[in-house]
Coordinates of C-alpha atoms in Angstrom, one line a residue:
X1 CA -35.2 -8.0 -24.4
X2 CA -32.6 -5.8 -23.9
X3 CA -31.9 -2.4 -24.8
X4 CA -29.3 -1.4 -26.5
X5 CA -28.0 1.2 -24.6
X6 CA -26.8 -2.3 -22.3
X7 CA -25.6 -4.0 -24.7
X8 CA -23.6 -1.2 -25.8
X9 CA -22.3 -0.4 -22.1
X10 CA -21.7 -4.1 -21.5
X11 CA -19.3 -4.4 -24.2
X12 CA -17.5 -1.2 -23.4
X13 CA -17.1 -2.5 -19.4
X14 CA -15.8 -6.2 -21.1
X15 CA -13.2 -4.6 -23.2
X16 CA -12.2 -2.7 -20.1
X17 CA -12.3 -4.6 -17.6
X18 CA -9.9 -8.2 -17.5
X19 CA -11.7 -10.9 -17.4
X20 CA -11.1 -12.8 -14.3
X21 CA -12.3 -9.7 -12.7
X22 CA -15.6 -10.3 -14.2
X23 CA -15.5 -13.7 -13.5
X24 CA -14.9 -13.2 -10.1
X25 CA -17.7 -10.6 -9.7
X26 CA -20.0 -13.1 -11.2
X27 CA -19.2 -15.7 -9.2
X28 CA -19.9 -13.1 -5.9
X29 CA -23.3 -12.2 -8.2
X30 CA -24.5 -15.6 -8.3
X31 CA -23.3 -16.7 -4.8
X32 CA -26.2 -14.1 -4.0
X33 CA -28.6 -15.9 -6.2
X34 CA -28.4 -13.1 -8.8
X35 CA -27.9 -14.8 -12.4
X36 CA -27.0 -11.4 -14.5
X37 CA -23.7 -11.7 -16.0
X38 CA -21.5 -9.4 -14.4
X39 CA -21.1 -6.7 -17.6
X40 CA -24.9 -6.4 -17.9
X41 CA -25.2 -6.2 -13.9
X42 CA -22.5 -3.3 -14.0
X43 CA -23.9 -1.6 -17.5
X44 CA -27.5 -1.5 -15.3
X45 CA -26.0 0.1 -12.3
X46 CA -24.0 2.4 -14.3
X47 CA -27.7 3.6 -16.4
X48 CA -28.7 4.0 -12.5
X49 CA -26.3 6.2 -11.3
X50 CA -26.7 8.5 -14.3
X51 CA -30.1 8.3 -14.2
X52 CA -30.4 9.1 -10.6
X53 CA -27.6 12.0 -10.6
X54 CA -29.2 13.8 -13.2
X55 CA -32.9 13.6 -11.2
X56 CA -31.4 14.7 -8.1
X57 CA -29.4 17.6 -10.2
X58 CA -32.8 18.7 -11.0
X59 CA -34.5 18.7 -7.4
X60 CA -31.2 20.1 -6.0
X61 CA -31.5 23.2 -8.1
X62 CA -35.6 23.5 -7.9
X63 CA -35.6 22.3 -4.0
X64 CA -32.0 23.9 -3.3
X65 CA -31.1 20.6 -1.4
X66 CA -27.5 20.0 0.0
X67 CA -24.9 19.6 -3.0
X68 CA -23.7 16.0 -0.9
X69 CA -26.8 14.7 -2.0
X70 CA -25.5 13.6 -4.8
X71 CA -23.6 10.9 -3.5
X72 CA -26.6 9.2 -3.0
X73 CA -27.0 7.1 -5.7
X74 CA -23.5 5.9 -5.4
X75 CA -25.1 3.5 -2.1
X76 CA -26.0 1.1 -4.6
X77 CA -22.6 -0.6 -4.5
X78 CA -22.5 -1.1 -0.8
X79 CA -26.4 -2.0 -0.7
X80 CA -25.6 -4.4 -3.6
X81 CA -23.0 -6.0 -1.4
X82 CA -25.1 -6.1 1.7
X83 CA -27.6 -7.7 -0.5
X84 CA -25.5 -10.8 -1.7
X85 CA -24.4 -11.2 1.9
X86 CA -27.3 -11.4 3.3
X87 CA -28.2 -13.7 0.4
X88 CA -24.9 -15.7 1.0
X89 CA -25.0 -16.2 4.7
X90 CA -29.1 -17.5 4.2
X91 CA -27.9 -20.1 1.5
X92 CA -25.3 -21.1 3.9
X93 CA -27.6 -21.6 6.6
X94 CA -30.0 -23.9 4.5
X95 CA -27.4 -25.6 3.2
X96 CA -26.0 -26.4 7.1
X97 CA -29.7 -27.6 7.8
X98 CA -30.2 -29.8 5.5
X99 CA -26.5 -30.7 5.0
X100 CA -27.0 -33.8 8.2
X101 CA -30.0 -35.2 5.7
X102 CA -28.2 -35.4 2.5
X103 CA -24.9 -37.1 3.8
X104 CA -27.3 -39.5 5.9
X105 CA -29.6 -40.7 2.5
X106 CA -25.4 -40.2 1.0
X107 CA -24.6 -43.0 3.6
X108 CA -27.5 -44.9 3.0
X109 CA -27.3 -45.0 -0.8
X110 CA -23.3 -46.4 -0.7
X111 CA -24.7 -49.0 1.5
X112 CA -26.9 -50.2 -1.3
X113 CA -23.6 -50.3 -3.4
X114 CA -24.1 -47.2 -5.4
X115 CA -20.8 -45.8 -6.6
X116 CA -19.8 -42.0 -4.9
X117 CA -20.5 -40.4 -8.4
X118 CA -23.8 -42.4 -8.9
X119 CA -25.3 -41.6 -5.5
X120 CA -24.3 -38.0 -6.2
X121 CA -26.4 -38.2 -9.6
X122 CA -28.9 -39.7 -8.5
X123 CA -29.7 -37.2 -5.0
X124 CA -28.9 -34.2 -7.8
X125 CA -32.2 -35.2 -9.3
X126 CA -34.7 -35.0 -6.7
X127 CA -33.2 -33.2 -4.2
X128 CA -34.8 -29.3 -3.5
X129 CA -32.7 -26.1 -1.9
X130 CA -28.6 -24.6 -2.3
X131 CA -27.1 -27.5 -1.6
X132 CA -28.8 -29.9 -4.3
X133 CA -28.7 -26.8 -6.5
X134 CA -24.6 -26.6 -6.0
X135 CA -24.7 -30.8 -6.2
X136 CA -26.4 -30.4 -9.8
X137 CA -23.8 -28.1 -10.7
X138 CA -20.6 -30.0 -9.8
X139 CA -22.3 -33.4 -12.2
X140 CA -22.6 -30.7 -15.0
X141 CA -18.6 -29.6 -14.2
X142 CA -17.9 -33.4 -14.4
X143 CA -19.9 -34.2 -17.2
X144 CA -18.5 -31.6 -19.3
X145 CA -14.8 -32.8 -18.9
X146 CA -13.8 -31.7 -15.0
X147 CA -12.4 -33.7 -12.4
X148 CA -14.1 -35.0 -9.8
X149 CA -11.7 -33.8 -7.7
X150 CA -11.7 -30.6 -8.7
X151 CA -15.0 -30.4 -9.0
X152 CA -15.9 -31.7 -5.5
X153 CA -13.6 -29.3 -3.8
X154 CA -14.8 -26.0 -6.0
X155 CA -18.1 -27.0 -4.5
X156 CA -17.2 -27.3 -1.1
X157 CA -15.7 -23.8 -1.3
X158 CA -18.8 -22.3 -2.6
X159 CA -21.0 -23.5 0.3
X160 CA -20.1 -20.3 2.5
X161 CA -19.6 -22.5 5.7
X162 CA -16.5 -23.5 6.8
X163 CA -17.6 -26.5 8.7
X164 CA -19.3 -27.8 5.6
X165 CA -15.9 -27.0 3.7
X166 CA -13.7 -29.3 5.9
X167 CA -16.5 -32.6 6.0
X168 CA -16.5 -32.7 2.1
X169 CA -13.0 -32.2 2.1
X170 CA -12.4 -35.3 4.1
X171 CA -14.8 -37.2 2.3
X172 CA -12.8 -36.7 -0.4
X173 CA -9.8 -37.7 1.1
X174 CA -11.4 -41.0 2.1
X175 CA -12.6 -42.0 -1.0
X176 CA -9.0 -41.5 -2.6
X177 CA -8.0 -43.7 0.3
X178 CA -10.4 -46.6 -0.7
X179 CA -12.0 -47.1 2.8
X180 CA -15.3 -47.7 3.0
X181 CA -16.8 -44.7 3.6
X182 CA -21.2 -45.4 4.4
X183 CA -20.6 -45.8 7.9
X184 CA -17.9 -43.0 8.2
X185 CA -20.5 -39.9 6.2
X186 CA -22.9 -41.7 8.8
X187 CA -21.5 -40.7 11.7
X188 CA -20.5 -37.3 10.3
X189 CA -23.8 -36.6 9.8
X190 CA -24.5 -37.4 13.5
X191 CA -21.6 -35.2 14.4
X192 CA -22.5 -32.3 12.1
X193 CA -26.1 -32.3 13.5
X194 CA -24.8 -32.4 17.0
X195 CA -22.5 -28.9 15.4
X196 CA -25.1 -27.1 14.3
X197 CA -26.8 -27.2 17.5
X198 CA -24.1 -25.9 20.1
X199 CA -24.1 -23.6 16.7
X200 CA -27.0 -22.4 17.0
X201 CA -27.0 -22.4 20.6
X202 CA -24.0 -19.9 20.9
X203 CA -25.4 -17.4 18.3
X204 CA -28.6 -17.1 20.5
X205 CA -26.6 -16.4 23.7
X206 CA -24.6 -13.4 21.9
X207 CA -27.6 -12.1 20.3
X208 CA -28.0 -9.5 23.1
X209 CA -24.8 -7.8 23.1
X210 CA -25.2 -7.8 19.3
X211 CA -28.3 -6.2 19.6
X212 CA -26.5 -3.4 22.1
X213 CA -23.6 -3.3 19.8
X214 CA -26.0 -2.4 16.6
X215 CA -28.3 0.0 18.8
X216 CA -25.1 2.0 19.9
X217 CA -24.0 2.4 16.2
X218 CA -26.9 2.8 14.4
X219 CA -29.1 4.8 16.8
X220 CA -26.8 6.4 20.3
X221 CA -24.2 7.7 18.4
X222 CA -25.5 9.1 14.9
X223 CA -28.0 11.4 17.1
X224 CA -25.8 12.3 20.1
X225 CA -23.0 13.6 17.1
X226 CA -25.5 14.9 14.8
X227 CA -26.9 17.2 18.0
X228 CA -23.3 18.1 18.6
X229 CA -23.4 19.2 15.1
X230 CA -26.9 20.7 15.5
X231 CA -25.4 22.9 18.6
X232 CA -22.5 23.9 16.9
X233 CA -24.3 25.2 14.4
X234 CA -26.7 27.3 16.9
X235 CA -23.3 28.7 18.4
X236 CA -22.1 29.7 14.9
X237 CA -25.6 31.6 14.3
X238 CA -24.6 33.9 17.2
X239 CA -21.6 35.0 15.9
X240 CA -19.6 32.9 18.7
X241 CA -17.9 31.2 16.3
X242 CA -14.3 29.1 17.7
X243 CA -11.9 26.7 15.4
X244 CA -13.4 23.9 18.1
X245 CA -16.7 24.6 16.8
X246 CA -15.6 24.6 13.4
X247 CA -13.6 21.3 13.7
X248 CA -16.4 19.8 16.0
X249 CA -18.1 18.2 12.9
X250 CA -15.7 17.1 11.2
X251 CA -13.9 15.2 14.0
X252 CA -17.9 13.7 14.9
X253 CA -18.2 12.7 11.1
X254 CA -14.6 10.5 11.1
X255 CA -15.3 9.3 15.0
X256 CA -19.0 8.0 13.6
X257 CA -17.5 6.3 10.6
X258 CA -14.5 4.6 12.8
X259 CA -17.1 3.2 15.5
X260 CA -19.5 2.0 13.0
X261 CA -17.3 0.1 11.4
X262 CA -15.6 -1.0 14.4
X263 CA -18.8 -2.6 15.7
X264 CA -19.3 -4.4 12.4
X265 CA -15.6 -6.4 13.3
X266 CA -16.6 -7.1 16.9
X267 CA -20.0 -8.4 15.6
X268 CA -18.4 -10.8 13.4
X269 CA -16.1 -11.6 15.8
X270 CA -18.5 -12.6 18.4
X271 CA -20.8 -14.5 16.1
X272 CA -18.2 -16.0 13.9
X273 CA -14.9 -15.8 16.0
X274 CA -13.5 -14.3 12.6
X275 CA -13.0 -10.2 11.9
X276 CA -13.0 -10.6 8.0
X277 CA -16.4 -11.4 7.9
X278 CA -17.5 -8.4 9.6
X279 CA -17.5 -6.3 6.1
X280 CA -20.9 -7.6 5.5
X281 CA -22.0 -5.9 8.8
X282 CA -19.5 -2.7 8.8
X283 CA -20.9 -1.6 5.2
X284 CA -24.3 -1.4 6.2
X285 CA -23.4 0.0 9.7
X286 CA -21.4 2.7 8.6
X287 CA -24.4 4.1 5.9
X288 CA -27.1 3.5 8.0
X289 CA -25.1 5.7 11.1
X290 CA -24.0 8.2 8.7
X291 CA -27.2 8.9 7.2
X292 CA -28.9 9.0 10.4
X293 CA -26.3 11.5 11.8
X294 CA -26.4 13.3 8.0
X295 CA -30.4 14.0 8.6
X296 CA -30.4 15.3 12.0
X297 CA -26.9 17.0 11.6
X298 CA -28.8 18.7 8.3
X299 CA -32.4 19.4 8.9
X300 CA -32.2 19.2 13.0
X301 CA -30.4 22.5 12.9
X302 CA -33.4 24.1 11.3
X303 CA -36.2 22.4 13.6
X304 CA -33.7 23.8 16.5
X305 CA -33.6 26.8 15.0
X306 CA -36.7 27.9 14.0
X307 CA -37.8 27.1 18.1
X308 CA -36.2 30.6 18.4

């Protein structure tokens, strides 16, 4: 059931909004395994923010709470995008595992002399997990008038893994050729197995410098800048106030913000060996550092304070 308040909000943000933007947000929504069209998703978060703004107005003036509270419920968007990241790169993983299985019983079934699209059908119908899920959606694409072509290589894209993305691709390419292609998905299988592992392998062995990378933005840095703040804020209480003081900060705030999301690019650069994947790291870094630094910057100045 919904409310009409949504339905009211969701037609507002389609008449709005163009539509291949609210395709395209949909298609990021369900990549993350969240099936809400993308007006009703929006018209919920919207109710959310207001919602949420007009609570923390209230505690704000009863509490007397820092006015840049209020940006708080505005973290939905970049927890909603950590979210379906997360969400993306754990489909992508299961479909990488069990991507060896499917083109080996693939292989096996051509043998038999099933055609490609029959062998497709027929794994669509038993198999379990993302990549039998994205299977049984490309036979509904080609049933309802797509090309297989098309519709092969639109799934290929949506499997998150580049690896995955060029095997189907030339798949694809060999069955336009005609060749026979059972013992060639056979020993792409054996190959892609034999990829995962030296994978795998590699993301273990950077696993520590990740973890020093994430420690030094998330934890070293917030606290040692939010005590700079907390100090500054002692001088300022004794009158010994300086525009380096003053600027101190500010200059701690932008430096925090730069690093954080700095480390998110190296991490993705050392686990993926490419930078634009390191949003999905660099969002969460940056709010997680800032908010640490925003709490002890905020109420570690009293604590210090009231020791005197």
């Amino acid at each position: 059931m919904k409310f009409k308040s949504i339905i009211v909000i969701s037609n507002i943000l389609e008449n709005k909004i163009p539509e291949k933007y609210l395709l395209s947000f949909e298609e990021f929504l369900l990549s993350g395994s969240i099936f809400t069209g993308a007006s009703e998703f929006l018209a919920w978060t919207v109710i959310f923010i207001f919602v949420s703004e007009i609570i923390l107005i209230i505690f704000l003036l009863l509490l007397n709470l820092p006015l840049s509270l209020l940006f708080t419920p505005f973290l939905v968007f970049p927890g909603i995008f950590t979210y379906v990241s997360v969400k993306q790169e754990q489909n992508a993983t299961k479909i990488e595992q069990s991507a060896p299985d499917f083109l080996r019983q693939l292989s096996s079934m051509l043998k038999v002399g099933l055609s490609f699209e029959n062998a497709m059908e027929d794994m669509s119908k038993y198999g379990q997990g993302p990549l039998y899920d994205e299977m049984r959606r490309t036979i509904l694409e080609i049933r309802m008038g797509r090309n297989f072509d098309d519709a092969w290589i639109s799934m290929s894209k949506r499997l998150n893994s580049r690896e995955l993305e060029r095997i189907f691709i030339i798949i694809l390419d060999g069955r336009k050729s005609g060749s026979s292609m059972a013992g060639v998905i056979m020993n792409i299988s054996n190959d892609l197995r034999e990829l995962l592992a030296i994978k795998q392998e590699r993301k273990s062995s950077v696993m520590m410098a990740v973890m020093f990378l994430i420690i030094s933005a998330v934890i070293a840095s917030p606290f040692a800048l939010g005590m700079v703040s907390v100090y500054g804020n002692f001088i300022q209480e004794f009158s010994h106030n300086s525009e380096l003081i003053a600027v101190a900060p500010l200059a701690g705030q932008i430096y925090l913000i730069m690093h954080s999301f700095l480390v998110g690019i190296i991490i993705a650069v050392i686990m993926y060996g490419n930078y634009k994947k390191g949003i999905k790291f660099s969002v969460p870094l940056v709010v997680v550092s800032y908010g640490i630094f925003y709490l002890i910057s905020t109420f570690g100045s009293g604590l210090f304070m009231g020791g005197f």
